Coordinates of C-alpha atoms in Angstrom, one line a residue:
M1 CA -19.2 -6.7 -31.5
E2 CA -21.8 -8.8 -33.1
Y3 CA -20.7 -11.6 -35.4
R4 CA -22.5 -13.1 -38.3
R5 CA -22.3 -16.1 -40.7
L6 CA -20.6 -15.1 -43.9
G7 CA -23.5 -16.2 -46.4
A8 CA -24.2 -19.8 -46.5
S9 CA -20.8 -20.7 -44.9
G10 CA -19.7 -21.6 -41.5
L11 CA -17.3 -18.6 -41.2
M12 CA -18.4 -16.0 -38.6
V13 CA -17.3 -12.5 -39.4
P14 CA -17.7 -9.3 -37.4
A15 CA -20.5 -7.0 -38.2
L16 CA -17.9 -4.3 -38.9
S17 CA -14.7 -5.1 -40.6
F18 CA -11.7 -2.7 -41.5
G19 CA -10.8 -1.8 -45.0
A20 CA -7.1 -1.5 -45.5
G21 CA -7.2 0.8 -48.5
T22 CA -5.6 3.6 -46.4
F23 CA -2.5 1.5 -45.8
G24 CA 0.4 2.3 -48.1
G25 CA -1.0 5.3 -49.8
Q26 CA 0.5 5.5 -53.2
G27 CA -0.9 6.9 -56.5
P28 CA -3.6 9.6 -57.0
L29 CA -6.5 7.5 -55.7
F30 CA -5.1 5.6 -52.8
G31 CA -2.8 8.5 -51.8
A32 CA -5.9 10.5 -51.3
W33 CA -7.4 7.8 -49.2
G34 CA -4.6 7.7 -46.7
S35 CA -0.9 6.7 -46.2
S36 CA -0.6 4.8 -43.1
D37 CA 2.7 3.0 -42.5
A38 CA 3.2 -0.2 -40.6
R39 CA 3.5 1.6 -37.3
E40 CA 0.3 3.6 -37.7
A41 CA -1.6 0.6 -39.3
R42 CA -0.6 -1.5 -36.4
R43 CA -2.2 0.9 -33.9
L44 CA -5.3 0.9 -36.0
V45 CA -5.3 -2.9 -35.9
D46 CA -4.8 -2.8 -32.2
I47 CA -8.0 -0.7 -31.8
C48 CA -10.0 -2.9 -34.1
I49 CA -9.0 -6.1 -32.4
D50 CA -9.8 -4.6 -29.0
A51 CA -13.2 -3.7 -30.3
G52 CA -13.8 -7.0 -31.8
I53 CA -13.1 -6.3 -35.5
T54 CA -11.2 -9.3 -36.7
M55 CA -11.6 -9.1 -40.5
F56 CA -9.4 -6.9 -42.5
D57 CA -10.1 -6.2 -46.1
T58 CA -7.5 -5.3 -48.8
A59 CA -6.6 -6.1 -52.6
D60 CA -3.6 -6.4 -54.9
V61 CA -4.5 -3.2 -56.5
Y62 CA -4.5 -1.0 -53.4
S63 CA -1.5 1.1 -53.9
G64 CA 0.4 -1.4 -56.1
G65 CA 0.4 -4.2 -53.3
A66 CA 1.6 -1.8 -50.7
S67 CA -1.6 -2.2 -48.7
E68 CA -1.2 -6.0 -48.5
E69 CA 2.3 -5.4 -47.3
V70 CA 1.5 -3.0 -44.6
L71 CA -1.4 -5.0 -43.3
G72 CA 0.8 -8.3 -43.3
Q73 CA 3.2 -6.2 -40.9
A74 CA 0.5 -4.8 -38.8
V75 CA -1.0 -8.4 -38.1
K76 CA 2.3 -9.9 -37.6
G77 CA 2.3 -12.0 -34.4
R78 CA -1.4 -12.4 -34.1
R79 CA -2.2 -13.8 -37.4
D80 CA -4.4 -16.4 -35.8
R81 CA -6.7 -13.9 -34.2
V82 CA -7.7 -12.3 -37.6
L83 CA -9.2 -12.9 -40.9
I84 CA -7.6 -11.6 -44.1
S85 CA -9.7 -10.8 -47.1
T86 CA -8.0 -9.8 -50.3
K87 CA -9.0 -9.4 -53.9
T88 CA -7.6 -9.8 -57.5
S89 CA -8.6 -9.4 -61.0
L90 CA -8.3 -5.8 -61.8
P91 CA -5.2 -4.5 -63.7
T92 CA -2.0 -4.2 -61.9
G93 CA 0.2 -3.7 -64.8
D94 CA 0.2 -3.0 -68.5
G95 CA 1.1 -6.5 -69.6
P96 CA -1.3 -9.1 -71.2
G97 CA -1.2 -11.2 -68.0
D98 CA -1.6 -8.3 -65.5
A99 CA -5.4 -8.2 -65.5
G100 CA -8.3 -10.7 -65.5
S101 CA -9.0 -14.2 -63.8
S102 CA -7.2 -16.6 -66.0
R103 CA -5.8 -19.7 -64.5
S104 CA -2.2 -18.3 -64.7
R105 CA -3.3 -14.9 -63.3
L106 CA -5.1 -16.3 -60.3
I107 CA -2.3 -18.6 -59.3
A108 CA 0.3 -15.7 -59.7
A109 CA -1.9 -13.4 -57.9
C110 CA -2.6 -15.6 -55.0
D111 CA 1.0 -16.5 -54.6
A112 CA 2.0 -12.8 -54.7
A113 CA -0.7 -11.8 -52.2
L114 CA 0.6 -14.6 -49.8
R115 CA 4.1 -13.2 -49.9
R116 CA 3.0 -9.7 -49.5
L117 CA 0.8 -10.5 -46.7
D118 CA 3.5 -12.8 -45.1
T119 CA 1.0 -15.5 -44.5
D120 CA 0.4 -19.1 -45.5
H121 CA -3.4 -18.7 -46.4
I122 CA -5.9 -16.2 -47.3
D123 CA -9.2 -16.5 -45.4
L124 CA -11.4 -15.0 -48.1
F125 CA -10.0 -14.6 -51.8
Q126 CA -12.3 -12.6 -53.9
L127 CA -12.5 -11.7 -57.6
H128 CA -12.4 -7.9 -57.7
A129 CA -14.4 -7.8 -61.1
F130 CA -15.9 -10.2 -63.6
D131 CA -13.5 -11.3 -66.4
A132 CA -15.7 -11.7 -69.6
G133 CA -12.7 -13.1 -71.5
T134 CA -12.1 -16.1 -69.4
P135 CA -14.4 -19.1 -69.3
V136 CA -16.1 -19.3 -65.9
E137 CA -15.2 -23.0 -65.8
E138 CA -11.5 -22.2 -65.9
V139 CA -12.0 -19.7 -63.2
L140 CA -13.9 -21.9 -60.8
S141 CA -11.6 -24.9 -61.5
T142 CA -8.5 -22.7 -60.5
L143 CA -10.3 -21.3 -57.4
D144 CA -11.2 -24.8 -56.4
D145 CA -7.5 -25.8 -56.7
L146 CA -6.4 -22.9 -54.5
V147 CA -9.0 -24.0 -51.8
R148 CA -7.8 -27.7 -52.1
A149 CA -4.1 -26.6 -51.9
G150 CA -4.9 -24.9 -48.5
K151 CA -3.8 -21.5 -49.8
V152 CA -7.5 -20.1 -49.7
R153 CA -10.2 -20.8 -47.2
Y154 CA -13.2 -19.2 -48.7
L155 CA -14.0 -17.6 -52.0
G156 CA -16.0 -14.5 -52.9
I157 CA -16.8 -12.0 -55.6
S158 CA -17.0 -8.3 -56.0
N159 CA -18.8 -5.9 -58.3
F160 CA -20.5 -8.8 -60.3
S161 CA -24.0 -8.3 -61.9
G162 CA -26.7 -10.8 -61.0
W163 CA -26.2 -13.0 -64.1
Q164 CA -22.5 -13.2 -63.7
A165 CA -22.8 -14.2 -60.1
M166 CA -25.7 -16.8 -60.9
K167 CA -23.7 -18.3 -63.8
S168 CA -20.8 -18.8 -61.6
L169 CA -22.8 -20.4 -58.7
A170 CA -24.7 -22.6 -61.0
L171 CA -21.6 -24.0 -62.7
A172 CA -19.8 -24.4 -59.3
E173 CA -22.7 -26.6 -58.1
K174 CA -22.9 -28.4 -61.4
H175 CA -19.2 -29.4 -61.4
G176 CA -18.7 -29.8 -57.6
R177 CA -16.4 -26.8 -57.2
A178 CA -15.8 -24.5 -54.1
R179 CA -18.7 -21.9 -54.1
Y180 CA -18.8 -18.2 -53.6
V181 CA -20.0 -17.4 -50.1
A182 CA -19.4 -13.4 -50.3
H183 CA -20.3 -10.5 -52.6
Q184 CA -18.4 -7.3 -51.9
V185 CA -20.8 -4.7 -53.0
Y186 CA -21.3 -1.0 -53.1
Y187 CA -24.3 -0.1 -50.8
S188 CA -25.2 2.9 -48.9
L189 CA -28.0 5.4 -48.0
V190 CA -27.4 7.2 -51.1
G191 CA -26.6 4.1 -53.4
R192 CA -29.4 1.5 -52.9
D193 CA -29.1 -0.1 -56.5
Y194 CA -27.8 -3.4 -54.6
E195 CA -31.3 -4.0 -53.5
W196 CA -33.0 -4.4 -56.8
E197 CA -31.2 -7.7 -58.0
L198 CA -28.2 -8.5 -56.1
M199 CA -29.9 -8.5 -52.8
P200 CA -32.6 -11.0 -53.6
L201 CA -29.9 -13.2 -55.4
G202 CA -28.0 -13.1 -52.1
L203 CA -30.9 -14.3 -50.0
D204 CA -31.7 -16.9 -52.4
Q205 CA -28.2 -18.3 -53.0
G206 CA -26.6 -17.7 -49.6
L207 CA -24.2 -14.9 -50.8
G208 CA -23.3 -12.6 -47.9
A209 CA -22.8 -9.0 -48.6
L210 CA -19.6 -7.2 -47.7
V211 CA -20.3 -3.5 -48.1
W212 CA -17.7 -1.3 -49.4
S213 CA -18.1 2.6 -49.3
P214 CA -20.8 2.4 -46.8
L215 CA -20.7 6.2 -46.3
G216 CA -21.4 7.0 -50.1
W217 CA -17.7 7.5 -51.0
G218 CA -17.2 9.9 -48.1
R219 CA -20.5 11.9 -48.5
L220 CA -22.2 10.7 -45.3
T221 CA -19.5 11.9 -42.9
G222 CA -21.8 14.8 -41.5
K223 CA -19.4 17.5 -43.1
I224 CA -21.3 18.0 -46.3
R225 CA -24.4 20.2 -46.1
R226 CA -27.0 21.9 -48.5
G227 CA -25.7 25.1 -49.9
R228 CA -22.2 24.8 -48.6
P229 CA -19.1 24.0 -50.7
L230 CA -17.1 20.8 -50.0
P231 CA -15.0 21.0 -46.8
A232 CA -11.3 21.9 -47.3
G233 CA -10.2 18.3 -46.2
S234 CA -12.6 16.2 -47.9
R235 CA -11.2 13.6 -50.2
L236 CA -13.9 14.2 -52.7
H237 CA -11.8 17.0 -54.2
E238 CA -9.5 14.4 -55.6
T239 CA -11.5 11.1 -55.8
A240 CA -15.1 12.0 -56.7
D241 CA -14.7 10.9 -60.3
Y242 CA -13.3 7.4 -59.2
G243 CA -16.5 6.6 -57.1
P244 CA -20.1 6.0 -57.6
P245 CA -22.2 9.0 -58.7
V246 CA -24.6 10.7 -56.3
E247 CA -27.2 13.2 -57.1
D248 CA -26.9 16.3 -55.0
E249 CA -30.6 16.5 -54.2
L250 CA -30.6 12.8 -53.1
L251 CA -27.6 13.4 -50.9
H252 CA -29.2 16.5 -49.3
Q253 CA -32.5 14.6 -48.7
V254 CA -30.8 11.9 -46.8
V255 CA -28.5 14.2 -44.8
D256 CA -31.3 16.3 -43.6
V257 CA -33.0 13.1 -42.0
L258 CA -29.6 12.0 -40.6
D259 CA -29.3 15.4 -39.2
E260 CA -32.8 15.0 -37.5
I261 CA -32.0 11.5 -36.2
A262 CA -28.7 12.7 -34.9
E263 CA -30.6 15.1 -32.7
E264 CA -32.9 12.6 -31.5
T265 CA -30.2 9.9 -30.7
G266 CA -27.1 11.9 -29.9
R267 CA -25.3 9.7 -32.4
A268 CA -23.0 11.0 -35.2
V269 CA -24.2 11.1 -38.6
P270 CA -21.8 8.4 -39.9
Q271 CA -22.8 6.0 -37.0
I272 CA -26.6 6.3 -38.1
A273 CA -25.6 5.6 -41.8
L274 CA -23.6 2.5 -40.8
N275 CA -26.4 1.4 -38.3
W276 CA -29.0 1.5 -40.9
L277 CA -26.9 -0.7 -43.3
L278 CA -26.3 -3.2 -40.4
Q279 CA -30.1 -3.8 -40.3
R280 CA -30.4 -4.6 -44.0
P281 CA -31.1 -8.3 -45.2
T282 CA -28.0 -10.3 -46.6
V283 CA -25.4 -7.7 -44.9
S284 CA -22.7 -9.9 -43.3
S285 CA -20.2 -7.1 -42.5
V286 CA -19.9 -3.4 -43.2
I287 CA -16.2 -2.5 -44.2
I288 CA -15.2 0.9 -42.6
G289 CA -12.1 2.6 -43.3
A290 CA -10.2 5.3 -41.3
R291 CA -7.2 7.4 -41.8
T292 CA -6.9 8.4 -38.0
E293 CA -7.8 6.9 -34.7
E294 CA -10.5 9.4 -34.2
Q295 CA -12.3 8.5 -37.3
L296 CA -12.0 4.8 -36.4
R297 CA -13.4 5.1 -33.0
Q298 CA -16.4 7.2 -34.2
N299 CA -17.2 4.5 -36.8
L300 CA -17.0 1.9 -34.0
G301 CA -19.9 3.7 -32.4
A302 CA -22.2 2.3 -35.1
V303 CA -22.7 -1.1 -33.2
G304 CA -24.3 -1.8 -29.8
W305 CA -27.5 0.1 -30.6
S306 CA -30.3 0.1 -33.2
L307 CA -32.5 2.7 -34.9
T308 CA -36.1 2.5 -34.2
P309 CA -38.6 1.2 -36.9
E310 CA -39.8 4.8 -37.4
Q311 CA -36.3 6.2 -37.7
T312 CA -35.5 3.5 -40.2
A313 CA -38.7 4.2 -42.1
R314 CA -37.8 7.7 -42.4
L315 CA -34.4 7.0 -43.9
D316 CA -35.9 4.5 -46.2
A317 CA -38.2 7.1 -47.6
A318 CA -35.6 9.8 -47.8
S319 CA -33.3 7.5 -49.8
S320 CA -35.7 5.7 -51.9
R321 CA -35.8 5.8 -55.8
T322 CA -37.7 4.3 -58.3
A323 CA -36.5 1.1 -59.5
P324 CA -35.1 0.4 -63.1
Y325 CA -37.0 -2.0 -65.2
P326 CA -37.8 -4.8 -64.8
Y327 CA -38.3 -4.2 -61.2
F328 CA -40.4 -1.2 -60.9
P329 CA -43.7 -3.1 -61.6
Y330 CA -43.0 -5.2 -58.7
Q331 CA -42.7 -2.0 -56.6
R332 CA -45.6 -0.2 -58.0
Q333 CA -48.2 -2.6 -59.2
E334 CA -50.3 -4.8 -56.8
G335 CA -50.5 -7.8 -59.3
F336 CA -46.8 -7.9 -59.6
A337 CA -46.2 -7.3 -55.8
R338 CA -48.5 -10.3 -54.9
L339 CA -46.2 -12.8 -56.6
N340 CA -43.0 -11.7 -54.7
P341 CA -42.5 -11.1 -51.0
P342 CA -41.4 -7.5 -50.4
V343 CA -37.7 -8.6 -49.4
L344 CA -37.4 -10.3 -52.6
A345 CA -39.1 -7.7 -54.7
R346 CA -36.9 -5.0 -53.0
G347 CA -34.7 -5.6 -50.3

């Protein structure tokens, strides 16, 4: 397993990390993802640790906290060998204090996560969404207090826009607060919006990307093909509306090239899609999920090799889409492009 620094921090994280959204399995969304109990989860954690995957990601909203509980049981007795990442801010109930990033909510959410995980600290504590109703200064001071208290080691965000992330980073620097070092983002061959604004921001500000849903919400498993119905066992039957939208033609274009490269390399389609992400700027770790040992072991095959530049270029071309304004002039027009290195203009 390759290890990388998490953004502009000293924390080393594995190139692949494990998403524990399949642990617990409660509710219409997370029940469709998976329902691993503590015994099954411990077996998956065993395989991960043996392969060098040492970071495990969860959230308080996953199965109403059951994911955190199961993960805590699965790593019991080897807590010092793993990194735990969890998230808060999304609604966990109907009460006025059950959502957002207010001081009271963050303190309560952190303490509750520590109890469910049965640990004395969280290695990476992330805001699952931006809370427009709470002053950023209040959020940052509270998170800084949690770091100083030893409850949290590092801070991150998830699903922030560029201005939301930049305002937070600027105020943290101004007031000497603990700084975000990670941004958990949606990024895949069928969802490259991350590249237009958030990737250049990550490069400039030292925000390491933790990639969620790297297989396009289950669309890049190799089971979905042009002109065929969704496979009977696909979770998309129940969860498509929860995830990022993907145009059918884009999906088929990408899968056609993935199939070609699979023939050339002898690698599975998901392995190729994950390997492409591992070569992208700012990516610190790609979060993989698995309901079974077979799925997990297949995903582990994404590391230890690299696509050729020619294969990468074909995937780039198949998955490319015109940038939204104000980015498309920097992509299309020479005068704009000369002012920005390509990696800053578009990943």
